[in-house]
Structures are given as C-alpha cells and as structure tokens.
Coordinates of C-alpha atoms and ligand atoms in Angstrom, one line a residue:
M68 CA -8.2 -100.5 109.9
D69 CA -6.3 -98.9 107.0
T70 CA -2.8 -100.2 106.7
P71 CA -0.2 -97.5 106.9
S72 CA 0.9 -96.4 103.4
L73 CA 4.6 -96.6 102.7
D74 CA 6.0 -95.6 99.4
F75 CA 9.0 -97.1 97.6
A76 CA 11.0 -93.9 97.9
S77 CA 10.8 -94.1 101.7
L78 CA 12.4 -97.6 101.6
G79 CA 15.6 -96.1 100.3
L80 CA 15.4 -96.9 96.5
R81 CA 17.0 -94.5 94.1
G82 CA 15.3 -92.4 91.5
D83 CA 15.8 -94.6 88.4
L84 CA 14.4 -97.7 90.1
L85 CA 11.5 -95.7 91.4
S86 CA 10.6 -94.4 87.9
T87 CA 10.7 -98.0 86.7
L88 CA 8.3 -99.1 89.4
T89 CA 6.0 -96.3 88.5
S90 CA 6.1 -97.2 84.9
L91 CA 5.3 -100.8 85.9
G92 CA 2.2 -99.5 87.6
Y93 CA 3.2 -100.6 91.1
E94 CA 1.6 -98.1 93.5
E95 CA 3.1 -99.2 96.8
P96 CA 5.3 -101.9 98.3
T97 CA 3.7 -105.2 99.3
P98 CA 4.1 -106.0 103.0
I99 CA 7.1 -108.3 102.3
Q100 CA 8.7 -105.6 100.3
A101 CA 8.2 -102.9 102.9
A102 CA 9.8 -105.2 105.5
S103 CA 12.7 -106.5 103.5
I104 CA 13.9 -103.8 101.2
P105 CA 15.4 -101.4 103.8
L106 CA 17.0 -104.4 105.7
L107 CA 18.6 -105.7 102.5
I108 CA 19.8 -102.4 101.3
A109 CA 21.5 -102.0 104.6
G110 CA 23.4 -105.2 103.9
N111 CA 21.7 -107.5 106.5
D112 CA 21.3 -111.2 106.0
M113 CA 17.7 -112.2 106.0
L114 CA 15.4 -115.2 106.5
G115 CA 12.1 -114.4 104.9
Q116 CA 8.9 -116.5 105.0
A117 CA 6.9 -115.6 101.9
A118 CA 5.2 -117.6 99.1
T119 CA 4.5 -116.8 95.5
G120 CA 2.2 -113.9 95.1
T121 CA 3.6 -111.9 97.9
G122 CA 5.9 -109.8 95.7
K123 CA 9.0 -111.6 97.2
T124 CA 10.9 -111.4 93.9
A125 CA 11.0 -107.6 93.9
A126 CA 11.7 -107.8 97.6
F127 CA 15.1 -109.2 96.9
A128 CA 15.7 -108.0 93.3
L129 CA 15.3 -104.3 94.1
P130 CA 17.9 -104.2 96.9
I131 CA 20.3 -106.1 94.7
L132 CA 19.9 -103.6 91.9
E133 CA 20.1 -100.8 94.4
R134 CA 23.4 -102.2 95.7
L135 CA 25.2 -102.9 92.4
E136 CA 28.5 -101.1 92.5
P137 CA 29.0 -99.1 89.3
G138 CA 32.7 -99.7 89.3
E139 CA 32.3 -103.5 89.4
R140 CA 29.4 -103.7 86.9
G141 CA 29.5 -106.2 84.1
K142 CA 32.6 -108.2 85.0
E143 CA 32.0 -111.1 87.3
P144 CA 28.6 -111.4 88.8
G145 CA 27.9 -109.4 92.0
A146 CA 24.7 -111.3 92.8
L147 CA 23.7 -114.9 92.6
V148 CA 20.1 -116.1 92.9
L149 CA 19.5 -119.8 93.3
V150 CA 16.1 -121.2 92.4
P151 CA 14.7 -124.7 92.3
T152 CA 13.4 -124.9 88.7
R153 CA 14.0 -123.6 85.2
E154 CA 10.5 -122.0 85.2
L155 CA 11.4 -120.0 88.3
A156 CA 14.8 -119.1 86.9
L157 CA 13.1 -117.6 83.8
Q158 CA 10.5 -115.8 85.9
V159 CA 13.0 -114.3 88.2
S160 CA 15.2 -113.2 85.3
Q161 CA 12.2 -111.5 83.7
A162 CA 11.5 -109.7 86.9
F163 CA 15.2 -108.5 87.2
H164 CA 15.0 -107.5 83.6
S165 CA 12.0 -105.3 84.0
Y166 CA 13.1 -103.8 87.3
G167 CA 16.6 -103.3 86.2
R168 CA 16.1 -102.0 82.6
A169 CA 16.6 -98.3 83.6
I170 CA 20.0 -99.1 85.0
G171 CA 20.9 -101.5 82.2
V172 CA 21.4 -104.5 84.4
R173 CA 23.1 -107.4 82.7
L174 CA 21.9 -110.8 83.7
V175 CA 21.8 -114.4 82.7
A176 CA 19.5 -117.3 83.6
I177 CA 21.4 -120.6 84.0
Y178 CA 19.4 -123.8 84.1
G179 CA 19.6 -127.4 83.0
G180 CA 17.7 -129.0 80.1
A181 CA 19.1 -126.4 77.6
P182 CA 22.4 -126.2 75.9
A183 CA 25.1 -124.6 78.1
R184 CA 26.8 -122.7 75.3
Q185 CA 24.6 -119.6 75.3
Q186 CA 24.8 -119.4 79.0
I187 CA 28.6 -119.7 79.0
E188 CA 28.8 -117.1 76.3
A189 CA 26.7 -114.6 78.3
L190 CA 28.9 -115.2 81.4
R191 CA 32.0 -114.6 79.3
R192 CA 30.6 -111.2 78.1
G193 CA 30.1 -110.2 81.7
V194 CA 26.9 -110.1 83.8
D195 CA 25.8 -108.4 87.1
V196 CA 23.3 -111.0 88.2
V197 CA 23.1 -114.7 87.7
I198 CA 19.8 -116.5 88.3
A199 CA 20.5 -120.2 88.4
T200 CA 19.3 -123.7 89.3
P201 CA 21.9 -125.3 91.6
G202 CA 22.9 -128.2 89.4
R203 CA 23.8 -126.2 86.3
A204 CA 25.3 -123.5 88.4
L205 CA 27.7 -126.0 90.0
D206 CA 28.4 -127.5 86.6
L207 CA 29.5 -124.1 85.2
C208 CA 31.5 -123.3 88.3
N209 CA 33.4 -126.6 87.8
R210 CA 34.0 -125.7 84.2
G211 CA 35.4 -122.3 85.3
S212 CA 32.7 -120.4 83.4
L213 CA 30.9 -119.2 86.4
R214 CA 33.1 -117.3 88.9
L215 CA 31.7 -116.4 92.2
G216 CA 34.6 -114.5 93.8
N217 CA 32.9 -111.1 93.4
V218 CA 29.5 -112.1 94.7
R219 CA 28.2 -109.8 97.3
T220 CA 24.7 -111.2 97.7
V221 CA 23.4 -114.7 97.4
V222 CA 19.7 -115.3 97.4
L223 CA 18.2 -118.8 98.0
D224 CA 14.7 -118.5 96.6
E225 CA 12.1 -121.1 97.4
A226 CA 14.6 -122.7 99.7
D227 CA 12.2 -125.3 100.9
E228 CA 11.6 -126.5 97.4
M229 CA 15.3 -126.7 96.7
L230 CA 15.8 -128.9 99.8
E231 CA 12.8 -131.0 98.8
M232 CA 14.4 -131.6 95.4
G233 CA 17.7 -132.7 97.0
F234 CA 19.8 -129.7 96.1
I235 CA 21.3 -129.3 99.6
E236 CA 24.8 -130.5 98.8
D237 CA 25.0 -128.5 95.6
I238 CA 23.9 -125.4 97.4
E239 CA 26.5 -125.8 100.2
T240 CA 29.2 -126.4 97.6
I241 CA 28.2 -123.3 95.8
L242 CA 28.1 -121.2 98.9
A243 CA 31.6 -122.3 99.8
M244 CA 32.8 -120.8 96.6
T245 CA 31.4 -117.3 97.4
P246 CA 33.2 -114.8 99.6
A247 CA 32.6 -115.4 103.3
A248 CA 31.7 -111.7 103.8
R249 CA 28.7 -112.0 101.4
Q250 CA 25.1 -111.0 102.2
T251 CA 22.9 -114.1 102.3
V252 CA 19.1 -114.0 101.9
L253 CA 16.9 -117.0 102.2
F254 CA 13.2 -117.0 101.1
S255 CA 11.0 -120.0 101.9
A256 CA 7.2 -120.4 101.9
T257 CA 7.5 -122.9 104.8
M258 CA 9.9 -123.0 107.7
P259 CA 10.6 -126.7 108.4
K260 CA 13.5 -127.5 110.8
R261 CA 15.8 -128.2 107.8
I262 CA 15.5 -124.6 106.7
D263 CA 16.3 -123.3 110.1
K264 CA 19.4 -125.5 110.1
L265 CA 20.5 -124.3 106.7
A266 CA 20.0 -120.7 107.9
S267 CA 21.9 -121.0 111.1
K268 CA 24.8 -122.5 109.2
H269 CA 25.1 -120.0 106.4
L270 CA 23.4 -116.8 107.4
R271 CA 24.9 -114.3 109.9
H272 CA 22.5 -112.8 112.5
P273 CA 19.7 -112.9 110.0
E274 CA 16.7 -110.6 110.3
R275 CA 13.6 -112.6 110.3
V276 CA 10.7 -111.4 108.2
A277 CA 7.4 -113.3 108.0
I278 CA 4.1 -112.2 106.5
A279 CA 2.2 -115.3 107.6
A280 CA -0.1 -114.2 110.3
P281 CA -1.5 -115.9 113.4
A282 CA -4.7 -117.8 112.9
S283 CA -6.8 -115.9 115.4
Q284 CA -8.4 -112.9 113.7
S285 CA -11.5 -114.7 112.4
N286 CA -13.8 -112.2 114.2
D287 CA -12.6 -109.5 111.9
V288 CA -14.2 -111.2 108.9
P289 CA -17.7 -109.8 108.2
R290 CA -20.6 -111.8 106.9
V291 CA -19.4 -112.6 103.5
R292 CA -20.1 -115.5 101.2
Q293 CA -16.6 -116.4 99.9
A294 CA -15.6 -118.6 96.9
A295 CA -12.5 -119.1 94.8
F296 CA -12.1 -120.1 91.2
V297 CA -8.9 -121.7 90.0
V298 CA -8.1 -120.1 86.6
K299 CA -5.0 -119.8 84.5
R300 CA -3.7 -116.3 84.1
F301 CA -4.7 -116.0 80.5
D302 CA -8.2 -117.2 81.1
K303 CA -8.9 -114.6 83.8
P304 CA -10.7 -112.0 81.6
A305 CA -13.1 -114.5 80.2
A306 CA -13.6 -116.1 83.7
V307 CA -14.3 -112.9 85.4
M308 CA -16.9 -112.0 82.8
R309 CA -18.8 -115.3 83.3
I310 CA -18.6 -114.9 87.0
L311 CA -20.0 -111.4 86.8
D312 CA -22.8 -112.6 84.4
A313 CA -23.7 -115.3 86.8
E314 CA -23.5 -113.2 90.0
D315 CA -25.1 -110.1 88.6
P316 CA -23.7 -107.8 91.4
T317 CA -25.6 -104.7 92.4
A318 CA -22.1 -103.1 92.4
A319 CA -18.7 -104.7 92.6
I320 CA -15.2 -103.7 93.2
I321 CA -12.7 -105.7 91.2
F322 CA -9.1 -105.6 92.6
C323 CA -6.0 -105.9 90.4
R324 CA -2.4 -105.4 91.3
T325 CA -1.1 -102.8 89.0
R326 CA -2.3 -99.7 87.2
G327 CA -1.8 -101.4 83.8
E328 CA -3.9 -104.4 84.8
V329 CA -6.7 -102.1 86.1
D330 CA -6.7 -100.2 82.8
D331 CA -6.6 -103.4 80.7
L332 CA -9.4 -105.1 82.6
A333 CA -11.6 -102.0 82.7
Q334 CA -11.2 -101.6 79.0
A335 CA -11.9 -105.3 78.3
L336 CA -15.0 -105.1 80.4
S337 CA -16.2 -101.9 78.7
A338 CA -15.6 -103.4 75.3
R339 CA -18.0 -106.2 76.2
G340 CA -20.7 -103.9 77.3
Y341 CA -20.1 -103.8 81.1
Q342 CA -20.4 -100.5 82.9
A343 CA -16.9 -100.5 84.2
E344 CA -14.6 -97.8 85.4
A345 CA -10.9 -97.8 86.3
L346 CA -9.6 -96.3 89.6
H347 CA -5.9 -96.1 90.4
G348 CA -3.3 -93.8 91.7
G349 CA -2.5 -92.5 88.2
L350 CA -5.8 -90.5 88.1
T351 CA -6.1 -86.9 89.1
Q352 CA -8.4 -86.0 92.0
D353 CA -10.9 -84.7 89.5
Q354 CA -11.0 -87.9 87.5
R355 CA -11.2 -89.9 90.8
D356 CA -14.2 -87.8 92.0
R357 CA -15.9 -88.3 88.7
V358 CA -15.5 -92.1 88.8
M359 CA -16.8 -92.2 92.4
G360 CA -19.7 -90.0 91.4
R361 CA -20.7 -92.4 88.6
L362 CA -20.4 -95.3 91.1
R363 CA -22.6 -93.6 93.7
S364 CA -25.2 -92.5 91.1
R365 CA -25.2 -96.1 89.8
A366 CA -24.2 -95.0 86.3
T367 CA -21.4 -97.5 86.8
D368 CA -21.6 -100.8 88.7
L369 CA -18.1 -102.2 88.3
L370 CA -15.1 -100.5 89.7
V371 CA -11.8 -101.9 88.7
A372 CA -9.2 -100.7 91.3
T373 CA -5.8 -101.1 92.9
D374 CA -5.6 -101.5 96.7
V375 CA -4.1 -98.0 97.1
A376 CA -6.9 -96.3 95.0
A377 CA -9.6 -98.1 96.9
R378 CA -8.3 -97.2 100.3
G379 CA -10.8 -95.3 102.3
L380 CA -13.4 -95.9 99.7
D381 CA -16.8 -96.3 101.2
V382 CA -19.7 -97.3 99.0
D383 CA -22.9 -98.4 100.6
H384 CA -24.5 -100.5 97.9
L385 CA -21.4 -102.6 97.1
S386 CA -22.5 -106.2 96.9
H387 CA -19.4 -107.9 95.6
V388 CA -15.6 -107.8 96.0
V389 CA -13.8 -109.7 93.2
N390 CA -10.1 -110.4 93.6
Y391 CA -9.1 -110.5 90.0
D392 CA -5.6 -110.9 91.5
L393 CA -5.1 -112.3 94.9
P394 CA -3.7 -109.7 97.3
S395 CA -0.1 -109.8 98.3
S396 CA -0.8 -110.7 101.9
P397 CA -3.7 -112.4 103.8
E398 CA -4.3 -109.2 105.8
I399 CA -5.0 -107.3 102.6
Y400 CA -7.6 -109.9 101.7
V401 CA -9.4 -109.3 105.0
H402 CA -9.2 -105.6 104.3
R403 CA -10.6 -105.9 100.8
I404 CA -13.5 -108.0 101.7
G405 CA -14.3 -105.7 104.6
R406 CA -15.9 -103.4 102.0
V407 CA -18.9 -105.6 101.7
G408 CA -21.1 -107.4 104.2
R409 CA -21.6 -104.3 106.2
A410 CA -24.6 -103.4 108.3
G411 CA -26.0 -106.9 108.4
R412 CA -26.2 -107.3 104.7
E413 CA -24.6 -110.3 103.1
G414 CA -21.7 -109.5 100.9
V415 CA -19.9 -111.7 98.4
A416 CA -16.2 -112.1 98.0
L417 CA -14.9 -114.0 95.0
S418 CA -11.3 -114.7 94.1
L419 CA -9.6 -115.8 91.0
V420 CA -6.6 -118.0 92.0
E421 CA -3.9 -119.0 89.7
P422 CA -2.8 -122.7 90.0
R423 CA 0.5 -121.7 91.5
E424 CA -1.0 -119.5 94.2
R425 CA -2.2 -122.4 96.3
R426 CA -0.1 -121.3 99.3
M427 CA -1.5 -117.8 99.3
L428 CA -5.0 -119.2 99.3
S429 CA -4.1 -121.5 102.3
A430 CA -2.5 -118.5 104.2
I431 CA -5.7 -116.5 103.7
E432 CA -7.8 -119.5 104.9
K433 CA -5.6 -119.8 107.9
L434 CA -6.0 -116.1 108.8
I435 CA -9.7 -116.0 108.4
G436 CA -10.1 -119.3 110.1
T437 CA -12.4 -120.8 107.4
N438 CA -12.1 -122.7 104.2
I439 CA -12.8 -120.9 101.0
P440 CA -14.7 -123.3 98.8
I441 CA -13.3 -123.7 95.3
E442 CA -16.1 -123.5 92.7
K443 CA -16.1 -124.1 89.0
V444 CA -16.2 -121.1 86.7
P445 CA -19.8 -121.1 85.4
S446 CA -20.2 -122.5 81.9
I447 CA -21.9 -120.5 79.2
A448 CA -24.9 -122.8 79.6
D449 CA -25.0 -122.0 83.3
V450 CA -24.9 -118.3 82.6
R451 CA -27.7 -118.6 80.1
T452 CA -29.9 -120.5 82.5
L453 CA -29.3 -118.1 85.3
R454 CA -30.1 -115.1 83.1
L455 CA -33.4 -116.6 81.9
E456 CA -34.3 -117.4 85.4
R457 CA -33.6 -113.8 86.4
T458 CA -35.8 -112.4 83.6
R459 CA -38.6 -114.7 84.6
E460 CA -38.3 -113.7 88.3
A461 CA -38.5 -110.0 87.3
I462 CA -41.7 -110.6 85.4
E463 CA -43.2 -112.7 88.2
E464 CA -42.3 -110.0 90.8
L465 CA -44.2 -107.5 88.7
L466 CA -47.2 -109.8 88.5
D467 CA -47.2 -110.4 92.2
D468 CA -46.9 -106.8 93.3
P469 CA -50.4 -105.1 93.6
E470 CA -48.8 -101.7 93.5
Q471 CA -47.4 -102.3 90.1
Q472 CA -50.8 -103.4 88.6
A473 CA -51.7 -99.7 87.8
R474 CA -48.6 -99.5 85.6
L475 CA -49.7 -102.5 83.7
E476 CA -53.1 -101.1 83.0
A477 CA -51.5 -98.4 80.8
Y478 CA -50.7 -101.2 78.3
Q479 CA -54.1 -102.9 78.3
D480 CA -55.4 -101.6 75.1
V481 CA -52.4 -102.2 73.0
V482 CA -51.9 -105.7 74.4
A483 CA -55.6 -106.5 73.8
E484 CA -55.2 -105.5 70.1
L485 CA -52.1 -107.6 69.8
L486 CA -53.8 -110.6 71.2
D487 CA -56.7 -110.2 68.8
E488 CA -54.3 -110.4 65.9
R489 CA -51.6 -112.8 67.1
D490 CA -51.3 -116.1 68.8
P491 CA -51.0 -115.3 72.5
E492 CA -48.1 -117.7 73.2
T493 CA -46.0 -116.4 70.3
A494 CA -46.7 -112.8 71.4
L495 CA -45.6 -113.6 74.9
L496 CA -42.5 -115.3 73.6
A497 CA -41.6 -112.2 71.6
A498 CA -42.2 -109.9 74.6
F499 CA -40.0 -112.1 76.8
A500 CA -37.3 -112.0 74.2
L501 CA -37.3 -108.3 74.1
V502 CA -37.2 -107.9 77.9
H503 CA -34.5 -110.5 78.1
A504 CA -32.3 -108.8 75.5
G505 CA -32.8 -105.5 77.4
T506 CA -31.5 -106.9 80.6
G507 CA -28.4 -108.6 79.4
G508 CA -27.8 -108.5 75.7
D509 CA -25.6 -111.2 74.0
I510 CA -23.3 -113.3 76.0
E511 CA -19.9 -114.6 75.1
D512 CA -20.0 -117.7 72.9
D513 CA -16.5 -119.0 73.8
D514 CA -17.7 -121.8 76.0
R515 CA -14.4 -123.5 76.9
E516 CA -14.1 -125.0 80.3
L517 CA -12.1 -122.3 82.2
S518 CA -11.5 -124.0 85.6
A519 CA -7.9 -125.3 86.1
P520 CA -6.7 -127.7 88.7
L521 CA -5.1 -126.1 91.8
D522 CA -1.4 -126.9 91.8
N523 CA -1.5 -129.5 94.6
G524 CA 2.1 -129.2 95.6
T525 CA 3.6 -132.0 93.5
R526 CA 7.1 -131.0 92.9
P527 CA 8.2 -129.9 89.5
A528 CA 10.6 -132.1 87.6
K529 CA 14.2 -131.6 88.6
E530 CA 16.3 -129.8 86.1
G531 CA 18.2 -131.7 83.5
K532 CA 16.8 -135.2 84.0
G533 CA 13.4 -135.3 82.4
A534 CA 12.8 -131.6 83.1
K535 CA 9.4 -130.8 81.5
R536 CA 9.5 -128.7 78.4
G537 CA 6.6 -126.3 78.1
D538 CA 4.0 -127.3 75.5
G539 CA 3.2 -123.8 74.3
P540 CA 0.8 -121.1 75.4
K541 CA -1.9 -123.6 76.4
G542 CA 0.4 -125.5 78.7
A543 CA 2.8 -124.6 81.6
G544 CA 5.3 -122.4 80.0
P545 CA 7.3 -121.6 76.8
A546 CA 9.7 -124.2 75.6
A547 CA 13.4 -123.9 76.4
G548 CA 15.0 -120.9 74.8
K549 CA 11.7 -119.3 74.2
T550 CA 9.8 -116.5 75.9
R551 CA 6.2 -115.7 75.8
L552 CA 4.9 -112.4 74.6
W553 CA 1.5 -110.8 75.4
I554 CA -0.1 -108.9 72.6
S555 CA -3.0 -106.6 73.3
V556 CA -5.2 -107.7 70.3
G557 CA -7.2 -110.9 70.1
R558 CA -10.2 -112.6 68.5
K559 CA -12.4 -109.6 69.2
A560 CA -10.2 -107.6 66.9
G561 CA -10.5 -110.3 64.2
V562 CA -6.9 -111.4 64.8
T563 CA -5.8 -114.9 63.6
P564 CA -2.6 -116.8 64.3
G565 CA -1.5 -116.0 60.8
D566 CA -1.7 -112.3 61.5
I567 CA 0.6 -112.6 64.5
V568 CA 3.2 -114.8 62.7
G569 CA 3.0 -112.4 59.7
A570 CA 3.5 -109.3 61.9
I571 CA 6.5 -110.9 63.7
T572 CA 8.2 -112.2 60.6
G573 CA 7.5 -109.0 58.6
E574 CA 8.3 -106.4 61.2
A575 CA 11.1 -108.1 63.1
G576 CA 12.6 -110.2 60.4
I577 CA 12.2 -113.5 62.4
K578 CA 11.7 -116.8 60.6
G579 CA 8.2 -118.1 60.7
K580 CA 9.3 -121.5 62.0
D581 CA 10.8 -119.8 65.1
V582 CA 7.5 -118.2 66.0
G583 CA 4.8 -120.0 68.0
P584 CA 2.8 -121.6 69.2
V585 CA 0.3 -118.8 69.0
K586 CA -2.8 -118.7 71.2
V587 CA -5.4 -116.1 70.2
Q588 CA -7.7 -115.2 73.1
E589 CA -10.8 -113.0 73.1
F590 CA -8.9 -109.8 74.0
F591 CA -5.3 -110.6 73.7
T592 CA -2.8 -113.1 72.1
L593 CA 0.0 -115.1 73.6
V594 CA 2.9 -116.2 71.4
D595 CA 6.2 -117.9 72.1
V596 CA 9.3 -116.5 70.4
P597 CA 13.0 -117.1 70.7
E598 CA 14.2 -115.6 73.9
A599 CA 17.2 -114.0 72.3
K600 CA 15.0 -112.1 69.9
A601 CA 12.2 -111.2 72.3
R602 CA 13.2 -107.6 72.9
K603 CA 13.7 -106.9 69.3
I604 CA 10.2 -108.3 68.5
V605 CA 8.6 -106.3 71.3
K606 CA 10.3 -103.1 70.0
A607 CA 9.3 -103.8 66.4
L608 CA 5.7 -104.8 67.1
N609 CA 5.0 -101.8 69.4
H610 CA 5.2 -99.6 66.4
C611 CA 3.0 -101.6 64.1
T612 CA -0.7 -102.3 63.6
I613 CA -2.3 -105.7 63.5
R614 CA -5.7 -105.9 61.8
G615 CA -5.8 -102.1 61.8
R616 CA -5.3 -101.9 65.5
K617 CA -2.3 -100.4 67.3
A618 CA -0.9 -103.3 69.3
K619 CA 0.7 -103.2 72.7
V620 CA 3.3 -105.9 73.2
K621 CA 5.1 -107.0 76.3
L622 CA 6.8 -110.0 77.9
D623 CA 4.1 -112.1 79.5
Q624 CA 4.6 -112.2 83.3
G625 CA 2.4 -115.2 83.8
Ligands
LIG927 P1 6.0 -112.7 93.3 O1 5.4 -113.0 94.6 O2 7.3 -112.2 93.4 O3 5.9 -113.9 92.4 O4 5.1 -111.5 92.7 C1 3.7 -111.7 92.3 C2 3.2 -110.6 91.4 O5 3.1 -109.4 92.0 C3 4.1 -110.4 90.2 O6 3.3 -110.4 89.0 C4 4.7 -109.0 90.4 O7 4.8 -108.4 89.1 C5 3.6 -108.3 91.2 N1 4.1 -107.3 92.1 C6 5.2 -107.4 92.9 N2 5.3 -106.3 93.7 C7 4.2 -105.5 93.4 C8 3.8 -104.2 93.9 N3 4.5 -103.6 94.8 N4 2.6 -103.7 93.4 C9 1.9 -104.4 92.4 N5 2.3 -105.6 91.9 C10 3.4 -106.2 92.4

C-alpha cells in the first residue's frame, strides 16, 4: 500500500522555495503539507489538526512565503504567527529563516522574558513575518511598534496550548487589530470544543485538514515486536548505536527524515565500525543499485534511508526497522514497519522518540490499536553482558551441533600441543577473548544514561512571568537571546570545548564570554552563541578547520 508520491512542485510552490527544500534534504511533502499547502496558497482559511513532528510548521510557512507580495515586502508585516511559548517562537522563526533564505525573508520573533528593545528595533527596520507570543505581541501593538494593518495571513499555532495558557483574550484583541479580509489558519494538536468555538468565530468557511486517523486499522500491523526509547535529539546517535549493539539485527533499515540526516548518521555509524550505507533520493540509480546489491549480498547490514528512497524496497532478511526519527504521520509508521515481520517471521520495530513528540507516539498507538512500550536505552554494561552472552551461545551451538564436529577435528593437534604447554583455563580464556573481539570489537565507553523522560504534557511556563530560561546545551534550550549551533566535529575528532570557543572567537571575532555553554558529543558539538551573531559565526566557521578537520556548522533544529 504505497502512498501516492506528491512532490513539492505539484503543490504550487515556486522555484526558489523548491530549491531551498531540496537543499534542506526534504524529499517529499509530509501528509499535512500535501493537504494544506495548496489550500493555503489559494487563500483559504484552514483548521488543521496536527501535532509536533508532522511537519506542520512548513505546512503554513511555505504558503506564507509563497504569498509574500514583492511590492509590500519589508514595510509592515504581511503575516503574523502566534505561538504559545518563547521556545516555539524561536523554533518557528528558525524554520521561516531556513525556508525563506532564498527569497531574503525578513522576520522577527517577539516574546516575553527578553528585552523588547531589539524586537522593536527589528520592527522599525521592517519585517515580512512576525512570530510572536500573544502577551508580548499585544504589548508591542499597544506601544505602536507592532502594526497589523497590512497583515494578510494570521496563523494560530498550537492553539490548544494557547487557550490552555489563558491567552484567549489577548488573541481576540490581536485578531481585531488585523484586517477583516485576512486569511486565518489555526493549527491544534487536539480539537476540544473551545477550539471549534474559536474557529467558528474567527475563521471564514475554513477547510478542515486532519491527519489523525481512525483507530480501526490494527489488522494491518504485522507481527512485530515494538518498543520506543525516549531520547533527546543530541543523544540519538549514541542511543541508536547502543540499541543496535544490544539488538544485533540480521539487517536493519534505519529511517531518518532528510537526506542530510541520512548522510550524517550513515557516516557516524561507519566511523564506529558498523556496516552502514545511505540510501536517499539524491543518489543516482547506479549508486542505489550498488547499495541494494550490498544489502542483498549481506556485505552491508544497516541501511539508513528516507521514506522516499525506501519506497518499494523489498528485502527478505530485514529483521529490524529503526525509526531514528518518528515518521510525519501514523500511517507512515505502519508503512515503515510493514517491511519486517513478513511471512510469519517476527520482526522488530524500534523508535527513538524525542520528549516533545509524545503526541505523535500516542497517535501511532491509536492507529495501530496497541501500546508501544517505552524501554530504557541499554547501558554500556547491558550491552557488554549481551555481547558476552552471544559469544558464549555461538560457542555452545558449535559444541552441540554434531555436523560441526568434523570442523573441530581439524584443530585437534594444535590445541593438544597448546594444552600441553599452557594452563587449559587460561588458554580457553585467550581463545574466548579472540572470538569475542572478532564478533564485535570495542564498544563505546561513554556510559551516560541516555533515556529522557517523555514530556508528559505539563504546560511550559507562560511567557514573561517566570518563563524558564534555557540552561545550556544539556537542558531545554538556549538562553534568551542565544541560538544553538551544531558543529560536525566532536570528541571522536579530539575536539575540546576550548577548541570551539577558540575557533569562534578567532574566526568570527566574538568575545569568549559570549560563547557557550559548549557541549562536546561523540560525533558533534552543540554551542550556544548570541542570536544576532549566529549567521556570521556559521559563515566564518564553515570555512575553517577545527583540530585539522573541516567542520560543518549549522543552526541546531532541535
Ligand atoms: P514540525 O512538525 O513542524 O515541528 O516539523 C518536524 C520536523 O520535520 C522538523 O525538524 C522539520 O525540519 C522536518 N520536516 C518538515 N517537513 C519535512 C519534509 N517534507 N521532509 C523532511 N523533513 C521535514
């Protein structure tokens, strides 16, 4: 049951946006994007039910960018996106920034808990899109800094959260300041009555788009052992390696969302000695055939792939599907895991879930009609024990198999000699060690606990009053006024926090005290830098080497 493939071009997006999407490694629209983008480009109001992880941000951002009137650009904002929290404001701004860079979109994020001065200054210079929390937006409207008379599109993102946080009055006051003829788009993960009421009051003949599916398709799910691991985004590479070590799949397909992620993960796995290959739509047919050949001949046992590239792929001996990223809809989950558990064999489907993706996990559970148990990422000690057990089992299998006895006879003389000269137990220990090293090699010695708690739905602090400031790369997000960068080199390349601070201060002329915290991971590094300087730093660092390695640097999307 292949889902029909739609490309972004057929949704009505123009060339420069399409090239940006290609460069971001997006291969096809997610279901919510396929449904929403044409409707929104056509100017309809819309009521969309979609949670984080569905690709909803691009679903409204791309049509807004598509519809920006060149003549009106850069004066007063043409689009206003209201979001419940500072974190989401920053996240949505980053998304707009990356989708709109080819068309030079000007935007500002407006939120409480940070000085208003910079935000006012940006508004004064002129912006196309404002992404704001309701409280601060209203405040700046009242001060005359934020003018909404030219707004053609208003998006209420995560509307249920905004209502839950008591923003209803602010939202209605703000809407009243925008032109009546505007386009209004409302996204909400849940559709309680209050959302319906809000929609019928402020949206005109809205199109309804929902990707939540009825809970009745459980028969479609094959015999598959399923489990989920809650892991923060930057712990995912280490977590997937431990999980693979513990599971020891015959062959696995590991799903990522974008081409870039596929390449990064395949590289990280190969660097650690796994037999991994990347498969995505950027490969030529020849390259694709070669990868598939290696998988079929078992020269490779891990295939890292996007959904598009894996479509139609049929490999008999696949034992595991690993969702390195959750899919953008529950139906795609069912589709992915349908690749294992065929012909009566039991397959295994394992998912890495980011704490904020709890809703997508519930939607998947609802569709398949079962709970997916949440397990702990194995510790290094667990992995060691499992591996020893496996080596022992392999030896015992050989001992118990009469047909294999003949093979053993060939070694009789040399072993007899060895036993004459050496203590038998020590000799066996040495032989075991050799076999064991041959089956797995060294394992990672970073034995941090990687499991994170699932975000249980407690509401984030309201902006302004007591809003939580990020506590650096280990915690929720960067502090106010800071942005997190992702750098492609980490501990494995010998990088230390000092190297990163040194590179940023040296290459981009930023003061050391403005850089950090720095979190060096096995294969990459996260560092918080002043938001206003982030682009300059990315540009400067992309041309330099750190510890002799060319570094790739980008804004962290996590
Ligand atoms: P959202 O649900 O908007 O928070 O998006 C979830 C993640 O999916 C973000 O990291 C996006 O960058 C990514 N994403 C959005 N659309 C696509 C797409 N069509 N293909 C691949 N990744 C996407």
